[in-house]
XYZ file of C-alpha atoms in Angstrom:
526
model
C -9.833 -4.861 -48.056
C -7.932 -2.394 -45.911
C -5.637 -3.682 -43.240
C -6.710 -3.040 -39.632
C -5.274 -0.006 -38.030
C -2.389 -0.761 -35.632
C -2.969 -0.534 -31.992
C -2.069 2.780 -30.284
C 1.309 2.909 -28.579
C 1.249 2.329 -24.848
C 1.308 5.521 -22.656
C 4.523 6.869 -21.115
C 5.028 6.077 -17.558
C 4.992 9.151 -15.353
C 6.028 9.864 -11.761
C 4.913 12.549 -9.417
C 7.453 13.939 -6.957
C 6.590 16.334 -4.211
C 9.134 18.279 -2.228
C 8.638 21.205 0.325
C 8.539 23.803 -2.459
C 6.119 22.018 -4.684
C 5.612 19.024 -7.066
C 7.074 18.095 -10.415
C 6.350 15.359 -12.959
C 9.018 13.053 -14.320
C 8.882 10.776 -17.287
C 8.975 7.238 -15.993
C 11.449 4.382 -16.881
C 13.340 3.407 -19.013
C 15.231 6.618 -18.563
C 17.358 8.018 -21.359
C 20.977 7.995 -20.238
C 19.892 6.759 -16.830
C 18.354 10.113 -15.910
C 14.554 11.009 -15.574
C 13.334 13.788 -17.751
C 11.357 16.463 -16.020
C 7.998 16.783 -17.783
C 6.432 19.495 -15.474
C 8.661 21.893 -13.696
C 8.231 22.338 -9.932
C 4.781 23.925 -9.128
C 4.109 25.140 -5.497
C 1.566 23.179 -3.622
C 0.914 21.570 -0.164
C -0.743 18.388 -1.492
C -1.466 16.599 -4.713
C -3.598 13.676 -5.731
C -4.296 11.720 -8.999
C -7.727 10.488 -9.920
C -7.921 6.654 -9.942
C -7.916 6.536 -13.740
C -5.030 9.005 -14.016
C -6.878 11.674 -16.197
C -6.982 14.424 -13.650
C -4.636 15.825 -10.922
C -5.898 17.824 -7.896
C -3.413 20.239 -6.352
C -4.033 21.990 -3.024
C -2.397 25.440 -2.880
C -2.430 28.023 -0.046
C -5.960 29.241 -0.581
C -7.081 27.506 -3.702
C -7.596 24.052 -5.389
C -6.149 23.496 -8.801
C -7.192 20.709 -11.221
C -5.026 19.618 -14.108
C -5.934 17.622 -17.125
C -3.170 14.938 -17.497
C -4.744 12.461 -19.870
C -5.886 12.743 -23.505
C -3.855 15.864 -24.197
C -2.165 14.379 -27.251
C 1.265 14.446 -25.486
C 1.129 18.112 -24.729
C 1.652 17.643 -21.052
C -0.286 18.669 -18.013
C -2.647 21.579 -18.371
C -4.539 23.395 -15.569
C -8.184 23.360 -16.433
C -9.716 24.935 -13.258
C -8.881 26.648 -10.084
C -11.253 27.840 -7.249
C -11.030 29.217 -3.711
C -12.107 27.218 -0.582
C -12.080 28.856 2.851
C -11.132 26.963 6.047
C -10.124 23.820 4.107
C -9.372 20.751 6.143
C -9.289 18.041 3.570
C -10.115 17.413 -0.169
C -10.322 14.414 -2.448
C -10.927 13.686 -6.160
C -13.582 11.366 -7.478
C -12.262 8.110 -9.357
C -12.697 9.726 -12.908
C -11.749 13.286 -11.697
C -15.208 14.680 -12.348
C -15.724 15.985 -8.786
C -13.703 17.470 -5.976
C -15.021 16.832 -2.500
C -13.982 19.213 0.396
C -14.247 19.221 4.117
C -14.223 22.616 5.593
C -14.101 23.672 9.259
C -17.666 24.747 10.102
C -18.129 28.305 11.271
C -21.676 27.485 12.736
C -23.218 24.177 14.102
C -25.525 23.710 11.119
C -23.290 24.978 8.303
C -22.999 22.679 5.261
C -19.255 22.037 5.416
C -18.980 19.244 3.034
C -19.244 20.339 -0.547
C -19.074 18.390 -3.907
C -17.613 20.704 -6.736
C -17.364 20.129 -10.402
C -13.629 19.777 -11.023
C -13.473 21.704 -14.250
C -15.778 24.631 -13.464
C -15.527 24.915 -9.613
C -19.385 24.874 -9.333
C -21.035 23.474 -6.179
C -23.292 20.566 -7.045
C -24.152 19.215 -3.557
C -23.700 20.243 0.082
C -24.163 18.595 3.440
C -23.287 19.013 7.091
C -20.798 16.636 8.755
C -19.718 17.249 12.350
C -16.369 15.288 12.414
C -14.050 13.732 9.989
C -12.940 10.197 10.719
C -11.161 7.515 8.809
C -14.463 5.640 8.505
C -16.457 8.610 7.527
C -14.256 10.258 4.795
C -14.757 10.761 2.031
C -18.281 11.400 2.915
C -19.606 10.502 -0.579
C -18.244 7.260 -2.053
C -18.102 6.581 -5.746
C -17.910 3.469 -7.841
C -15.023 3.407 -10.349
C -17.147 4.605 -13.231
C -18.958 7.169 -10.936
C -22.342 5.691 -11.994
C -23.119 4.991 -8.318
C -22.548 7.165 -5.323
C -23.512 6.737 -1.712
C -23.044 8.240 1.779
C -23.081 6.748 5.301
C -25.555 8.533 7.518
C -27.061 7.838 10.941
C -28.718 4.291 10.738
C -28.860 4.526 6.995
C -27.137 4.601 3.623
C -28.151 7.402 1.168
C -27.699 6.721 -2.639
C -27.290 9.217 -5.323
C -27.322 9.141 -9.091
C -23.653 9.788 -9.806
C -24.183 11.775 -12.909
C -26.910 14.054 -11.417
C -26.727 15.348 -7.851
C -29.314 17.923 -8.435
C -32.019 15.304 -7.789
C -30.655 14.884 -4.271
C -30.985 11.530 -2.517
C -32.312 8.931 -4.911
C -33.138 6.326 -2.315
C -32.182 5.169 1.294
C -31.185 1.808 2.790
C -32.161 1.664 6.601
C -29.604 -0.318 8.632
C -29.730 0.359 12.366
C -26.377 0.865 14.037
C -24.402 0.858 10.735
C -20.915 2.238 11.263
C -18.995 1.646 8.102
C -19.504 0.925 4.388
C -17.535 -0.091 1.393
C -18.957 0.349 -2.018
C -17.725 -2.081 -4.772
C -15.749 -0.321 -7.408
C -15.811 -2.092 -10.674
C -18.899 -2.329 -11.115
C -20.700 -0.523 -8.352
C -23.293 -3.181 -8.000
C -23.052 -3.913 -4.310
C -22.286 -2.264 -1.044
C -20.902 -3.882 2.218
C -21.879 -2.653 5.540
C -20.524 -3.055 9.087
C -22.604 -3.030 12.240
C -20.541 -3.157 15.463
C -21.406 -5.486 18.435
C -24.124 -4.030 20.650
C -26.029 -5.295 23.840
C -24.876 -8.876 23.381
C -25.668 -8.969 19.638
C -22.651 -9.867 17.657
C -21.016 -7.530 15.116
C -21.850 -8.265 11.435
C -20.940 -7.522 7.838
C -23.801 -7.610 5.328
C -23.839 -7.153 1.488
C -26.666 -5.427 -0.261
C -27.276 -4.655 -3.910
C -26.884 -0.945 -4.900
C -30.109 -0.723 -6.861
C -33.192 0.158 -4.846
C -35.415 -2.560 -6.403
C -32.907 -5.258 -5.339
C -32.380 -4.071 -1.728
C -35.274 -5.965 -0.257
C -33.028 -8.776 1.273
C -29.428 -9.308 2.271
C -27.157 -10.876 -0.410
C -24.671 -12.236 2.181
C -23.980 -11.908 5.886
C -21.362 -12.844 8.308
C -21.420 -12.380 12.166
C -18.336 -11.878 14.310
C -17.939 -12.353 18.071
C -15.230 -10.174 19.705
C -14.913 -7.827 16.819
C -14.194 -4.069 17.336
C -13.343 -3.082 13.729
C -13.165 -4.487 10.166
C -11.220 -3.736 7.051
C -13.168 -4.659 3.847
C -11.794 -5.129 0.378
C -13.691 -5.949 -2.896
C -12.215 -7.740 -5.839
C -12.370 -6.453 -9.501
C -15.729 -7.634 -10.770
C -17.437 -7.137 -7.443
C -18.082 -10.834 -6.886
C -16.099 -11.315 -3.581
C -15.296 -9.520 -0.394
C -12.502 -10.057 1.917
C -13.068 -8.913 5.577
C -10.379 -8.673 8.234
C -12.166 -8.646 11.548
C -9.915 -7.143 14.366
C -10.561 -7.454 18.091
C -8.696 -5.333 20.572
C -8.391 -8.207 23.063
C -6.640 -11.509 22.429
C -8.334 -14.111 24.503
C -5.380 -16.468 24.091
C -3.031 -13.785 25.518
C -0.569 -14.430 22.542
C -0.537 -10.744 21.392
C -0.764 -7.493 23.241
C -2.254 -5.917 20.084
C -5.329 -8.119 19.940
C -6.226 -10.654 17.285
C -7.462 -10.612 13.714
C -9.347 -13.098 11.494
C -9.794 -13.204 7.671
C -13.250 -13.891 6.295
C -14.486 -14.256 2.660
C -18.032 -13.574 1.425
C -19.306 -13.999 -2.093
C -22.434 -12.198 -3.614
C -23.692 -15.413 -5.097
C -23.805 -17.156 -1.615
C -21.330 -19.857 -2.574
C -18.932 -19.001 0.275
C -19.401 -17.421 3.583
C -16.801 -18.106 6.302
C -13.307 -18.001 7.628
C -10.283 -18.315 5.313
C -8.194 -21.219 6.797
C -4.598 -19.959 7.571
C -1.761 -22.315 8.435
C -0.164 -20.083 11.205
C -1.501 -18.358 14.252
C -1.090 -14.629 14.554
C -2.218 -11.228 13.156
C -3.218 -10.538 9.480
C -0.457 -8.158 8.256
C -1.680 -7.563 4.653
C -4.164 -8.859 2.002
C -4.456 -7.950 -1.565
C -6.519 -9.119 -4.551
C -4.911 -9.841 -7.911
C -6.049 -7.521 -10.828
C -8.119 -10.311 -12.262
C -10.041 -10.709 -8.976
C -9.598 -14.427 -9.126
C -6.827 -14.787 -6.525
C -5.795 -13.052 -3.299
C -2.508 -13.035 -1.380
C -2.277 -12.865 2.421
C 0.610 -12.206 4.761
C -0.223 -13.592 8.215
C 1.101 -15.004 11.558
C 3.645 -14.137 14.253
C 7.163 -13.186 13.036
C 8.507 -14.722 10.884
C 5.260 -14.234 8.941
C 3.905 -16.634 6.432
C 2.522 -15.685 2.877
C -0.020 -17.719 0.774
C -1.951 -17.244 -2.464
C -5.534 -18.524 -2.442
C -8.081 -18.944 -5.172
C -11.743 -17.569 -5.119
C -12.752 -20.843 -3.238
C -10.039 -20.211 -0.572
C -7.966 -23.076 -1.728
C -4.255 -22.382 -1.290
C -2.482 -22.058 -4.729
C 1.126 -21.108 -3.787
C 3.107 -20.846 -0.639
C 5.511 -17.909 -0.571
C 7.406 -19.073 2.463
C 8.106 -17.335 5.704
C 10.229 -14.284 6.707
C 10.284 -10.764 8.153
C 7.310 -9.645 6.038
C 4.096 -7.443 6.577
C 3.433 -6.126 3.020
C 2.415 -7.701 -0.267
C 2.099 -5.897 -3.557
C 0.548 -7.561 -6.586
C 1.692 -6.664 -10.095
C -1.072 -5.008 -12.134
C -0.637 -7.751 -14.828
C -1.047 -10.412 -12.237
C 2.312 -12.062 -13.062
C 4.625 -10.818 -10.455
C 4.510 -10.169 -6.696
C 6.580 -8.350 -4.188
C 6.721 -9.598 -0.597
C 8.320 -7.098 1.704
C 8.763 -6.102 5.384
C 8.517 -2.320 5.858
C 7.667 -0.055 8.792
C 9.483 -1.574 11.891
C 11.018 -4.413 9.744
C 14.311 -4.400 8.089
C 12.999 -3.901 4.678
C 13.628 -7.234 2.971
C 11.887 -7.787 -0.384
C 11.319 -11.010 -2.306
C 10.035 -11.008 -5.949
C 7.977 -13.825 -7.258
C 6.755 -15.017 -10.624
C 3.263 -16.303 -9.985
C 2.819 -17.715 -13.400
C 5.981 -19.802 -13.147
C 5.614 -20.440 -9.324
C 9.281 -19.418 -8.554
C 11.161 -16.808 -6.809
C 13.072 -14.318 -8.997
C 15.281 -12.594 -6.577
C 15.631 -10.836 -3.151
C 16.885 -7.394 -2.165
C 16.382 -4.831 0.498
C 14.901 -1.306 0.793
C 15.300 0.059 4.303
C 12.932 2.614 5.804
C 10.478 2.535 2.931
C 7.167 4.264 3.689
C 5.376 3.749 0.425
C 5.661 1.068 -2.208
C 3.831 0.284 -5.567
C 4.278 -1.359 -8.933
C 4.295 0.674 -12.149
C 1.018 0.578 -14.178
C 2.753 -1.587 -16.855
C 3.968 -4.086 -14.190
C 7.669 -3.735 -15.077
C 9.030 -1.777 -12.226
C 8.561 -1.467 -8.430
C 9.179 1.728 -6.673
C 9.787 2.449 -2.999
C 10.008 5.815 -1.287
C 11.241 7.107 2.109
C 9.131 10.260 2.787
C 8.460 12.874 5.406
C 6.947 13.286 7.864
C 7.096 9.648 8.680
C 10.942 9.820 8.356
C 12.833 13.097 8.349
C 16.202 11.645 7.177
C 17.390 9.493 4.370
C 14.434 10.533 2.145
C 14.716 9.151 -1.433
C 13.219 6.975 -4.223
C 14.231 3.477 -5.328
C 13.083 1.781 -8.546
C 13.571 -1.872 -8.993
C 13.241 -4.209 -11.945
C 10.409 -6.853 -11.720
C 13.082 -9.366 -10.411
C 14.400 -7.129 -7.615
C 17.478 -5.658 -9.353
C 18.034 -1.945 -8.525
C 17.388 0.290 -11.521
C 17.498 3.826 -10.145
C 17.938 5.676 -6.834
C 17.684 9.320 -5.891
C 18.206 10.908 -2.582
C 16.327 14.093 -1.346
C 16.900 16.551 1.461
C 13.140 16.258 2.171
C 10.571 14.273 0.113
C 6.878 14.236 0.843
C 5.322 12.162 -1.922
C 6.415 9.909 -4.821
C 3.819 8.006 -6.812
C 3.206 6.593 -10.315
C 0.612 8.323 -12.488
C -2.299 5.807 -12.680
C -2.948 4.060 -15.945
C -5.098 1.135 -16.838
C -2.876 -1.989 -17.240
C -4.910 -2.922 -20.328
C -3.315 0.020 -22.162
C -0.014 -1.816 -22.143
C 1.083 -4.886 -23.978
C 1.668 -8.501 -22.737
C 4.087 -8.288 -19.726
C 6.538 -10.723 -21.427
C 6.966 -8.387 -24.352
C 7.307 -5.353 -22.170
C 10.179 -6.712 -20.140
C 13.478 -5.893 -21.854
C 16.937 -7.221 -21.021
C 18.233 -5.656 -17.845
C 20.863 -3.008 -18.606
C 23.424 -1.860 -16.086
C 22.115 1.617 -15.400
C 24.341 3.957 -13.282
C 22.625 4.832 -10.096
C 21.861 8.544 -9.790
C 23.113 10.245 -6.722
C 20.691 12.840 -5.547
C 22.889 14.972 -3.411
C 26.497 16.187 -3.928
C 28.891 14.117 -1.969
C 26.089 11.805 -0.741
C 25.793 8.516 -2.580
C 23.970 5.386 -1.948
C 24.792 3.856 1.433
C 26.796 0.643 0.621
C 25.278 -2.666 1.737
C 28.605 -4.126 2.522
C 31.359 -2.435 4.501
C 34.323 -0.937 2.568
C 37.694 -2.679 2.673
C 39.017 -0.012 5.021
C 36.277 -0.617 7.586
C 36.737 -4.362 7.404
C 40.534 -4.540 8.241
C 41.282 -6.786 11.024
C 43.022 -4.115 13.177
C 42.010 -0.560 11.923
C 43.986 2.288 13.560
C 42.277 4.064 16.461
C 39.413 1.639 16.688
C 37.461 1.898 19.877
C 37.104 -1.291 22.047
C 33.779 -3.166 21.572
C 31.006 -2.325 24.113
C 30.317 -4.732 26.872
C 27.572 -7.269 26.028
C 25.888 -9.094 28.929
C 25.722 -12.871 28.734
C 22.139 -13.032 27.818
C 22.681 -10.798 24.815
C 23.919 -13.742 22.620
C 20.654 -15.510 23.280
C 18.771 -12.393 22.288
C 20.746 -12.069 19.226
C 19.837 -15.593 18.181
C 16.066 -15.071 18.806
C 16.224 -11.736 16.744
C 17.957 -13.665 13.921
C 15.167 -16.291 13.851
C 12.488 -13.582 13.686
C 14.055 -11.835 10.811
C 14.945 -15.000 8.910
C 18.642 -14.539 9.264
C 21.361 -16.799 10.600
C 22.767 -15.922 13.987
C 26.295 -15.404 12.600
C 25.082 -12.621 10.273
C 23.841 -10.576 13.276
C 27.103 -10.836 15.233
C 29.685 -8.084 14.842
C 33.256 -8.792 13.565
C 34.633 -8.336 17.002
C 32.209 -10.836 18.510
C 33.104 -13.446 15.842
C 36.748 -12.888 16.606
C 36.320 -13.191 20.327
C 34.264 -16.405 19.766
C 36.969 -17.989 17.656
C 39.551 -16.979 20.366
C 37.419 -18.604 23.145
C 37.083 -21.887 21.087
C 40.904 -21.992 20.454
C 41.531 -21.549 24.303
C 39.017 -24.355 25.110
C 40.792 -26.678 22.628
C 44.205 -25.807 24.100
C 43.039 -26.469 27.684
C 41.472 -29.749 26.565
C 44.731 -30.747 24.862
C 46.759 -29.896 27.950
C 44.485 -31.883 30.142
C 44.687 -34.795 27.933
C 48.497 -34.803 27.876
C 48.681 -34.310 31.627
C 46.448 -37.368 32.027
C 48.657 -39.436 29.636
C 51.975 -38.558 31.418
C 50.528 -39.534 34.823
């Protein structure tokens, strides 16, 4: 009896890096000699996007759209398989499997069909429609499930469904919902669609779940109503069994926040749960993310310092991740590790957790990060500081799963840095993938410009450096403000005080002790 064939080797990690003069593809870590190998040389473009499964890459050039085949090429690298011209292009996006390119063009006439669906490899137009404006809730116009078997579009007071493999038949069926303003199609599988109807004429806003198939759309699968709700953010789990809904109101009735209030709700397609997720701290919902298995979700919530908790599918808390200056959570694709971070207007603290072992692995910092994501194999975590959000200190940092810095590179200007998507199932067990951490020399991206040290040098920390300017005046209330800021950012007040402030504080304490001793001696002599 012949022995079974060995499993195929896991794919090589790859990173897309886009600079002002185009994009290039790097081989991902581990790097040979600590340096990434350039797999595809820099190619001019103004935008680039991978399909969700990583098999195709769409590149926007000056007057054309190029499509690359980047999967199943037998290791031959990226290969351009199609290119076609699109006039007055405003936006473009790629379908989950890279079969279609959807474009939004500036209309030349009021009734021009300016949204076009193209075959990615041939550039043939398969469907056209008219859309007056492009907003965050209405783009992309046609939504696909992960396998592209189901496609739908939000129209006035209805949802239009298509056969994802055959758009020549036009609209397959319609689901009538008066006032519908937003939809979210489940991804894997595309069995359900969630709809949002805003508040109108005293009727509360609502989120409703329907089946995607026409013969199952006779009744609502699940429904949740919201008072004081102006917008929602909906997120399906893998398996399409549960939906998380962050309901946001522009006005906070308790006057605790200028930015309104938000509540987290959870609905299931089997009707076993429909209600609020009980959170243990007041304040906004900063971030929420499902695990890859779809069995747990993590939430960062509350006024600063924020709190982070992991819940199961019945909304029971499984693990408390503590409090700190956090507003972002990223779940490892294998479901074993998490990164809890504070980006944006926060200092950039990151805490890495082992969910399986229920313990924290390490902490570090990545200031000014704009994007962040785990590698498809779950072993590395990459952050990037990109333009136009930030015009200085652009660069990439890659960390090990425990938070140790593995690689860093600085750029004069960086627009995009992201992993090439791959299914986590293509990689082995996470415990076997993680190798002993080697001391890798950090690559400096620019001549004469290295990594900014986290600790001051010995020269800058000398007690009396030559030519040092006197400390700036600090009003009395500034000390209290420093203490409050330290509490918000999870630091000790001493950490936020400058060296001069600590020196002056010690000097004042010695003066008070001296005066107290003199007063005591004077009282004793009398």
